[in-house]
DNA sequence: TTGGTCGATTGGTCGTACCAATATACCAAT
DNA sequence: ATTGGTATATTGGTACGACCAATCGACCAA
């Protein structure tokens, strides 16, 4: 027997999540999540335009059939992402997300399958390459002996790890973390976090292949060598070659989307 | 203009701005804001370490002397920023923000005067230059006739604007927005939003000078010219020279901080 | 040891009442 | 007619208190 129509209750089978995702953590049972997604879609679809006033909290709660507290939790998150601004006594106003949203907004969209399209993903992939190159260039330039030693250690950890330890990508992250530290700019690590979230959420296989142990150990070895020689151009070349190979595969996987 | 007696009339698009003071912004009306800041500081200070379990919502609410709903609103925001993760029935766990927080986390820190230090700000300033260069390079490379026309129009709008129209930086933003579009990568605009937020929140004067009409009109003119010639190197050179000049002033202003 | 049960714990949701900032309509003074 | 203040309605902010639902943990049975 098929699912019983259950009004007001979120239907698990109905949740719109990544269609091309291999597997994803089951979840998303919170009411505020659903509200967040729905309101976002309404804004992206132009139902509510920038500068426009949204209905009151009480009205929105009634319309969505949820409690006001749950609605407010969704609004808080929208506020953080720069989609609305709220003034006590005033009301809820739609912000121009293009002018106020941060890059984490993309992460949110992708994670919830909102406005998911090929171009956006490929844009992020390209951004990954550009940011990676930037980081490598600065790392080569600002590398110190301490950084070189830390990088070497991160690499050794990768080499000496058994497959199970490589699974979660923790060691890979540790390597990039050291590169970011070598670049002497603490912003990189946060930037990479968001980019990584987006890419891994879009397709699990992407990083399954990109972080293939055989491939990546050689990659890290070459990167480490270039960085130890302070050869930023070489490091960028190595990284970009591998990254573009990954992206070609990604583009193939995305073929026929939209 | 002498010290403004705090009009406190908040601009719809902008919330409470930090004025020139680099201290904590006033006007933090919401309880959840205060909770958010306090909890964040506790985590950054190592009172609660990554992986550690926080007290229950009910207990936290009692300890902070607030209602549970308010506490939850703060937790939602921390969740968005990647500082905690929450499981129904399980509890609230501290995440390793270095591994999970996005760049907007920096924005949050700066806006609330948390862990505010010179290096972090200068890191962001450097990031602004690097991202700007990246964007200009790609814009020059991927420029189309349509993009060139749109850029020209954005520039004309700046030239033809009266000072009042330049005040809010809307036209400046429009120019950069066109550059981002010319780069044919929609991620740029979101990245620039966060960077801009951080820089402008840190010191209002920074952009007051950086976006000085006299300076910036010439700057935009030169940038436009370089881009129209598809000369990315030239565009980067122009941008970086001006940006480093701004940053020198910024560094001077930050002198003696920490 | 394994697997299940059941009660306690803890986050998730709800309803309601009231507070505080803002918006609006209105009136009085100039 | 304009200005400026005031009363009232609107609307977001906060608080209790109750109950639901997922998880944890101790215990028991096969």
Coordinates of N, CA and C (backbone and C1' of nucleotides) in Angstrom, one line a residue, chain D residues 2-8 10-13 15-16 18-29:
Chain D
dT2 P 1.2 70.8 2.4 O5' 2.0 71.0 3.8 C5' 2.6 72.3 4.0 C4' 3.2 72.3 5.4 C3' 4.0 71.0 5.8 O3' 5.3 71.4 6.2 C1' 2.5 71.7 7.5
dT3 P 6.4 70.2 6.5 O5' 6.4 70.2 8.1 C5' 6.5 71.5 8.8 C4' 6.1 71.3 10.3 C3' 6.8 70.1 11.0 O3' 7.6 70.7 12.1 C1' 4.4 70.2 11.5
dG4 P 8.7 69.7 12.8 O5' 7.9 69.1 14.0 C5' 7.2 70.0 14.9 C4' 6.3 69.3 15.9 C3' 6.9 67.9 16.4 O3' 6.7 67.8 17.8 C1' 4.8 67.5 15.5
dG5 P 7.7 67.0 18.7 O5' 6.7 66.3 19.7 C5' 5.7 67.2 20.3 C4' 4.4 66.5 20.4 C3' 4.4 65.1 21.1 O3' 3.4 65.1 22.2 C1' 3.2 64.9 19.1
dT6 P 3.6 64.1 23.4 O5' 2.2 63.3 23.2 C5' 1.0 63.9 22.9 C4' 0.0 62.9 22.5 C3' 0.1 61.6 23.2 O3' -1.2 61.1 23.6 C1' 0.0 61.2 20.9
dA7 P -1.3 60.1 24.9 O5' -2.4 59.1 24.3 C5' -3.6 59.6 23.7 C4' -4.1 58.6 22.7 C3' -4.3 57.2 23.2 O3' -5.5 56.6 22.7 C1' -2.9 57.3 21.2
dT8 P -6.0 55.2 23.3 O5' -5.7 54.3 22.1 C5' -6.3 54.7 20.8 C4' -5.8 53.7 19.7 C3' -5.8 52.3 20.1 O3' -6.5 51.5 19.1 C1' -3.7 52.9 19.2
dT10 P -4.7 46.1 14.0 O5' -3.1 45.9 13.7 C5' -2.5 46.8 12.8 C4' -1.0 46.6 12.7 C3' -0.6 45.1 12.5 O3' 0.3 45.1 11.4 C1' 0.6 46.1 14.3
dT11 P 0.7 43.7 10.8 O5' 2.1 43.4 11.6 C5' 3.2 44.3 11.5 C4' 4.3 43.8 12.3 C3' 4.5 42.3 12.4 O3' 5.8 41.9 12.1 C1' 4.5 43.1 14.6
dG12 P 6.3 40.4 11.9 O5' 7.6 40.3 12.8 C5' 8.7 41.1 12.6 C4' 9.4 41.4 13.9 C3' 10.2 40.2 14.5 O3' 11.4 40.7 15.1 C1' 8.6 41.0 16.0
dG13 P 12.4 39.7 15.8 O5' 11.9 39.9 17.4 C5' 12.5 41.0 18.1 C4' 12.4 40.7 19.6 C3' 13.1 39.3 20.0 O3' 13.9 39.5 21.2 C1' 10.9 39.3 20.7
dA15 P 13.6 35.5 27.7 O5' 12.3 34.9 28.3 C5' 11.4 35.7 29.0 C4' 10.1 35.0 29.3 C3' 10.4 33.5 29.9 O3' 9.9 33.5 31.2 C1' 8.6 33.6 28.2
dC16 P 10.6 32.5 32.3 O5' 9.7 31.2 32.4 C5' 8.9 30.8 31.4 C4' 7.5 30.5 31.9 C3' 7.3 29.1 32.4 O3' 6.3 29.1 33.4 C1' 6.2 29.3 30.3
dA18 P 2.7 22.4 32.9 O5' 2.4 21.5 31.6 C5' 1.3 21.9 30.8 C4' 1.4 21.3 29.4 C3' 1.8 19.8 29.5 O3' 0.6 19.0 29.0 C1' 3.1 21.0 27.8
dC19 P 0.6 17.5 29.2 O5' 1.2 17.0 27.7 C5' 0.6 17.5 26.6 C4' 1.5 17.2 25.4 C3' 1.9 15.7 25.2 O3' 1.5 15.2 23.9 C1' 3.7 17.2 24.9
dC20 P 1.7 13.7 23.5 O5' 2.7 13.8 22.3 C5' 2.5 14.7 21.2 C4' 3.7 14.7 20.3 C3' 4.2 13.3 19.9 O3' 4.5 13.4 18.5 C1' 5.9 14.5 20.8
dA21 P 4.9 12.0 17.7 O5' 6.5 12.1 17.8 C5' 7.2 13.0 17.0 C4' 8.7 12.8 17.1 C3' 9.1 11.3 16.8 O3' 10.4 11.3 16.1 C1' 9.9 11.9 18.9
dA22 P 10.8 10.0 15.2 O5' 12.3 9.9 15.5 C5' 13.2 11.0 15.3 C4' 14.3 11.0 16.3 C3' 15.2 9.8 16.3 O3' 16.5 10.2 16.1 C1' 14.5 10.3 18.5
dT23 P 17.6 9.1 15.9 O5' 18.3 8.9 17.3 C5' 18.7 10.1 18.0 C4' 19.0 9.7 19.5 C3' 19.9 8.5 19.7 O3' 21.2 9.0 20.1 C1' 18.2 8.6 21.2
dC24 P 22.4 8.0 20.4 O5' 22.2 7.7 22.0 C5' 22.0 8.8 22.8 C4' 21.8 8.4 24.3 C3' 22.8 7.3 24.7 O3' 23.3 7.6 26.0 C1' 20.5 6.6 25.1
dG25 P 24.5 6.7 26.6 O5' 23.9 5.9 27.7 C5' 22.7 6.4 28.4 C4' 22.2 5.4 29.4 C3' 23.1 4.2 29.7 O3' 22.9 3.8 31.0 C1' 21.2 3.4 28.7
dA26 P 24.1 2.9 31.7 O5' 23.2 2.1 32.7 C5' 22.0 2.6 33.3 C4' 20.9 1.6 33.4 C3' 21.4 0.2 34.0 O3' 20.6 -0.2 35.0 C1' 20.3 -0.1 31.9
dC27 P 21.0 -1.5 35.9 O5' 20.0 -2.6 35.3 C5' 18.6 -2.3 35.2 C4' 18.0 -3.3 34.2 C3' 18.4 -4.8 34.5 O3' 17.3 -5.4 35.2 C1' 18.3 -4.3 32.2
dC28 P 17.4 -6.9 35.6 O5' 16.8 -7.7 34.4 C5' 15.5 -7.3 33.9 C4' 15.3 -8.1 32.6 C3' 15.5 -9.6 32.7 O3' 14.3 -10.3 32.2 C1' 16.7 -8.8 30.8
dA29 P 14.2 -11.9 32.5 O5' 14.3 -12.5 31.0 C5' 13.4 -12.0 30.0 C4' 13.9 -12.5 28.6 C3' 14.1 -14.0 28.6 O3' 13.6 -14.6 27.4 C1' 16.1 -13.0 28.0

